[in-house]
PDB file of C-alpha atoms in Angstrom:
ATOM      1  CA  MET W 426       0.358  -0.240  -0.369  1.00  0.00           C
ATOM      2  CA  THR W 427       1.141   3.575  -0.995  1.00  0.00           C
ATOM      3  CA  THR W 428       0.701   5.965   1.665  1.00  0.00           C
ATOM      4  CA  THR W 429      -1.687   9.166   0.921  1.00  0.00           C
ATOM      5  CA  THR W 430       1.500  11.956   0.130  1.00  0.00           C
ATOM      6  CA  GLU W 431       3.224   9.683  -2.700  1.00  0.00           C
ATOM      7  CA  ILE W 432       2.717  11.490  -6.285  1.00  0.00           C
ATOM      8  CA  LEU W 433       1.320   8.280  -8.779  1.00  0.00           C
ATOM      9  CA  THR W 434       1.098   8.194 -12.186  1.00  0.00           C
ATOM     10  CA  PRO W 435      -2.225   7.118 -13.678  1.00  0.00           C
ATOM     11  CA  LYS W 436      -1.196   3.976 -14.041  1.00  0.00           C
ATOM     12  CA  GLU W 437      -0.035   3.576 -10.899  1.00  0.00           C
ATOM     13  CA  LEU W 438      -3.411   4.769  -9.375  1.00  0.00           C
ATOM     14  CA  LEU W 439      -5.100   2.132 -11.813  1.00  0.00           C
ATOM     15  CA  ARG W 440      -2.776  -0.993 -11.102  1.00  0.00           C
ATOM     16  CA  GLU W 441      -3.394   0.595  -6.903  1.00  0.00           C
ATOM     17  CA  LEU W 442      -7.659   0.798  -7.664  1.00  0.00           C
ATOM     18  CA  GLN W 443      -7.121  -2.877  -9.943  1.00  0.00           C
ATOM     19  CA  ALA W 444      -5.560  -4.798  -6.781  1.00  0.00           C
ATOM     20  CA  LEU W 445      -7.946  -2.968  -4.138  1.00  0.00           C
ATOM     21  CA  VAL W 446     -10.842  -4.653  -6.351  1.00  0.00           C
ATOM     22  CA  VAL W 447      -9.393  -7.978  -6.203  1.00  0.00           C
ATOM     23  CA  GLU W 448      -8.833  -7.490  -2.579  1.00  0.00           C
ATOM     24  CA  ALA W 449     -12.117  -6.574  -1.774  1.00  0.00           C
ATOM     25  CA  GLU W 450     -13.299  -9.901  -4.195  1.00  0.00           C
ATOM     26  CA  THR W 451     -11.266 -12.303  -1.954  1.00  0.00           C
ATOM     27  CA  MET W 452     -12.807 -10.803   0.873  1.00  0.00           C
ATOM     28  CA  ILE W 453     -16.254 -10.898  -0.293  1.00  0.00           C
ATOM     29  CA  ALA W 454     -15.476 -14.944  -1.148  1.00  0.00           C
ATOM     30  CA  ASN W 455     -14.413 -15.415   2.480  1.00  0.00           C
ATOM     31  CA  THR W 456     -17.070 -13.394   4.492  1.00  0.00           C
ATOM     32  CA  ALA W 457     -17.040 -16.348   6.819  1.00  0.00           C
ATOM     33  CA  SER W 458     -13.773 -15.263   8.398  1.00  0.00           C
ATOM     34  CA  GLU W 459     -13.147 -13.597  11.263  1.00  0.00           C
ATOM     35  CA  GLN W 460     -11.193 -11.078  10.237  1.00  0.00           C
ATOM     36  CA  SER W 461     -13.786  -9.542   8.245  1.00  0.00           C
ATOM     37  CA  ASP W 462     -14.564  -6.696   9.677  1.00  0.00           C
ATOM     38  CA  GLU W 463     -10.919  -6.115  10.473  1.00  0.00           C
ATOM     39  CA  ALA W 464     -10.597  -6.749   6.947  1.00  0.00           C
ATOM     40  CA  VAL W 465     -13.224  -4.474   5.830  1.00  0.00           C
ATOM     41  CA  ASN W 466     -12.211  -1.633   7.566  1.00  0.00           C
ATOM     42  CA  SER W 467      -9.109  -1.682   6.342  1.00  0.00           C
ATOM     43  CA  LEU W 468      -9.912  -2.082   2.779  1.00  0.00           C
ATOM     44  CA  ARG W 469     -12.512   0.758   3.563  1.00  0.00           C
ATOM     45  CA  ALA W 470      -9.147   3.104   4.703  1.00  0.00           C
ATOM     46  CA  ARG W 471      -7.644   2.097   1.147  1.00  0.00           C
ATOM     47  CA  PHE W 472     -10.000   3.079  -0.809  1.00  0.00           C
ATOM     48  CA  VAL W 473     -10.174   6.881   1.210  1.00  0.00           C
ATOM     49  CA  ALA W 474      -6.682   6.985   0.439  1.00  0.00           C
ATOM     50  CA  ALA W 475      -6.820   6.325  -2.944  1.00  0.00           C
ATOM     51  CA  GLN W 476      -9.873   8.453  -3.521  1.00  0.00           C
ATOM     52  CA  GLU W 477      -7.840  10.964  -1.805  1.00  0.00           C
ATOM     53  CA  ARG W 478      -5.118  10.834  -3.699  1.00  0.00           C
ATOM     54  CA  PHE W 479      -7.604  10.482  -7.264  1.00  0.00           C
ATOM     55  CA  GLU W 480      -9.128  13.587  -5.876  1.00  0.00           C
ATOM     56  CA  LYS W 481      -5.268  15.689  -5.794  1.00  0.00           C
ATOM     57  CA  ALA W 482      -4.250  14.625  -9.197  1.00  0.00           C
ATOM     58  CA  TYR W 483      -7.664  15.468 -10.592  1.00  0.00           C
ATOM     59  CA  ALA W 484      -7.327  18.968  -9.068  1.00  0.00           C
ATOM     60  CA  GLY W 485      -3.542  19.388  -9.941  1.00  0.00           C
ATOM     61  CA  VAL W 486      -4.108  18.269 -13.844  1.00  0.00           C
ATOM     62  CA  LYS W 487      -7.158  20.568 -13.806  1.00  0.00           C
ATOM     63  CA  GLY W 488      -5.191  23.722 -12.628  1.00  0.00           C
ATOM     64  CA  LYS W 489      -2.631  23.029 -15.527  1.00  0.00           C
ATOM     65  CA  VAL W 490      -4.991  22.466 -18.172  1.00  0.00           C
ATOM     66  CA  VAL W 491      -7.150  25.627 -16.515  1.00  0.00           C
ATOM     67  CA  VAL W 492      -3.638  27.674 -16.435  1.00  0.00           C
ATOM     68  CA  GLN W 493      -3.106  26.441 -20.510  1.00  0.00           C
ATOM     69  CA  ALA W 494      -6.112  27.796 -21.868  1.00  0.00           C
ATOM     70  CA  ARG W 495      -5.744  30.831 -20.941  1.00  0.00           C
ATOM     71  CA  ARG W 496      -2.337  31.280 -21.874  1.00  0.00           C
ATOM     72  CA  ALA W 497      -4.159  29.891 -25.508  1.00  0.00           C
ATOM     73  CA  ASP W 498      -6.677  32.469 -24.730  1.00  0.00           C
ATOM     74  CA  GLU W 499      -4.135  34.700 -24.061  1.00  0.00           C
ATOM     75  CA  TYR W 500      -2.009  34.501 -27.256  1.00  0.00           C
ATOM     76  CA  ILE W 501      -5.173  34.012 -29.368  1.00  0.00           C
ATOM     77  CA  ARG W 502      -6.327  37.163 -28.552  1.00  0.00           C
ATOM     78  CA  GLU W 503      -2.960  39.137 -28.706  1.00  0.00           C
ATOM     79  CA  ASN W 504      -2.071  37.309 -32.223  1.00  0.00           C
ATOM     80  CA  PRO W 505      -5.178  36.914 -34.276  1.00  0.00           C
ATOM     81  CA  TYR W 506      -3.823  36.429 -37.568  1.00  0.00           C
ATOM     82  CA  GLN W 507      -1.082  34.346 -36.433  1.00  0.00           C
ATOM     83  CA  ALA W 508      -3.475  32.022 -34.674  1.00  0.00           C
ATOM     84  CA  LEU W 509      -5.370  31.742 -37.692  1.00  0.00           C
ATOM     85  CA  ALA W 510      -2.168  31.198 -39.957  1.00  0.00           C
ATOM     86  CA  ILE W 511      -1.495  28.079 -37.517  1.00  0.00           C
ATOM     87  CA  ALA W 512      -5.366  26.554 -37.685  1.00  0.00           C
ATOM     88  CA  ALA W 513      -5.090  26.910 -41.168  1.00  0.00           C
ATOM     89  CA  GLY W 514      -1.907  25.029 -41.130  1.00  0.00           C
ATOM     90  CA  ALA W 515      -2.865  22.446 -38.627  1.00  0.00           C
ATOM     91  CA  ALA W 516      -6.475  21.986 -40.722  1.00  0.00           C
ATOM     92  CA  LEU W 517      -4.027  21.467 -44.257  1.00  0.00           C
ATOM     93  CA  LEU W 518      -2.238  18.648 -42.703  1.00  0.00           C
ATOM     94  CA  VAL W 519      -4.793  16.646 -41.487  1.00  0.00           C
ATOM     95  CA  GLY W 520      -6.884  17.036 -44.254  1.00  0.00           C
ATOM     96  CA  LEU W 521      -3.740  16.122 -46.254  1.00  0.00           C
ATOM     97  CA  LEU W 522      -3.350  13.069 -44.429  1.00  0.00           C
ATOM     98  CA  VAL W 523      -6.644  12.341 -44.487  1.00  0.00           C
ATOM     99  CA  GLY W 524      -6.723  12.643 -47.904  1.00  0.00           C
ATOM    100  CA  ARG W 525      -3.954  10.486 -48.652  1.00  0.00           C
ATOM    101  CA  ARG W 526      -4.593   7.911 -46.403  1.00  0.00           C
ATOM    102  CA  GLY W 527      -8.448   7.307 -48.680  1.00  0.00           C
ATOM    103  CA  ARG W 528      -5.781   6.882 -51.637  1.00  0.00           C
ATOM    104  CA  ALA W 529      -3.492   4.565 -49.876  1.00  0.00           C
ATOM    105  CA  THR W 530      -5.404   1.680 -51.544  1.00  0.00           C
ATOM    106  CA  PRO W 531      -3.729   0.573 -54.787  1.00  0.00           C
ATOM    107  CA  THR W 532      -5.412   0.556 -57.707  1.00  0.00           C
ATOM    108  CA  ALA W 533      -4.644  -2.459 -60.482  1.00  0.00           C
TER     109      ALA W 533
END
């Protein structure tokens, strides 16, 4: 089990949640055990800790996205013609790639 202060990647968080689910399924299968109350409390604490880590990760990612969106908005407002040229260039490249993909099948 990891501590709540560790910063985990999304893959690590997913692996930890999968391990918690497997452990919960095992615990449900072994409900006749005397230790089930203790195990349920332990598992509940681990779920709460995982939820806290997810909330922190979500808040961090959300903050970064908001900052980048504001930067993009400022750039577009300060340089509308450059932004338009960049968007047109990107659209042209996508159009060329999509068009090329459609013609990739050889004709005999």
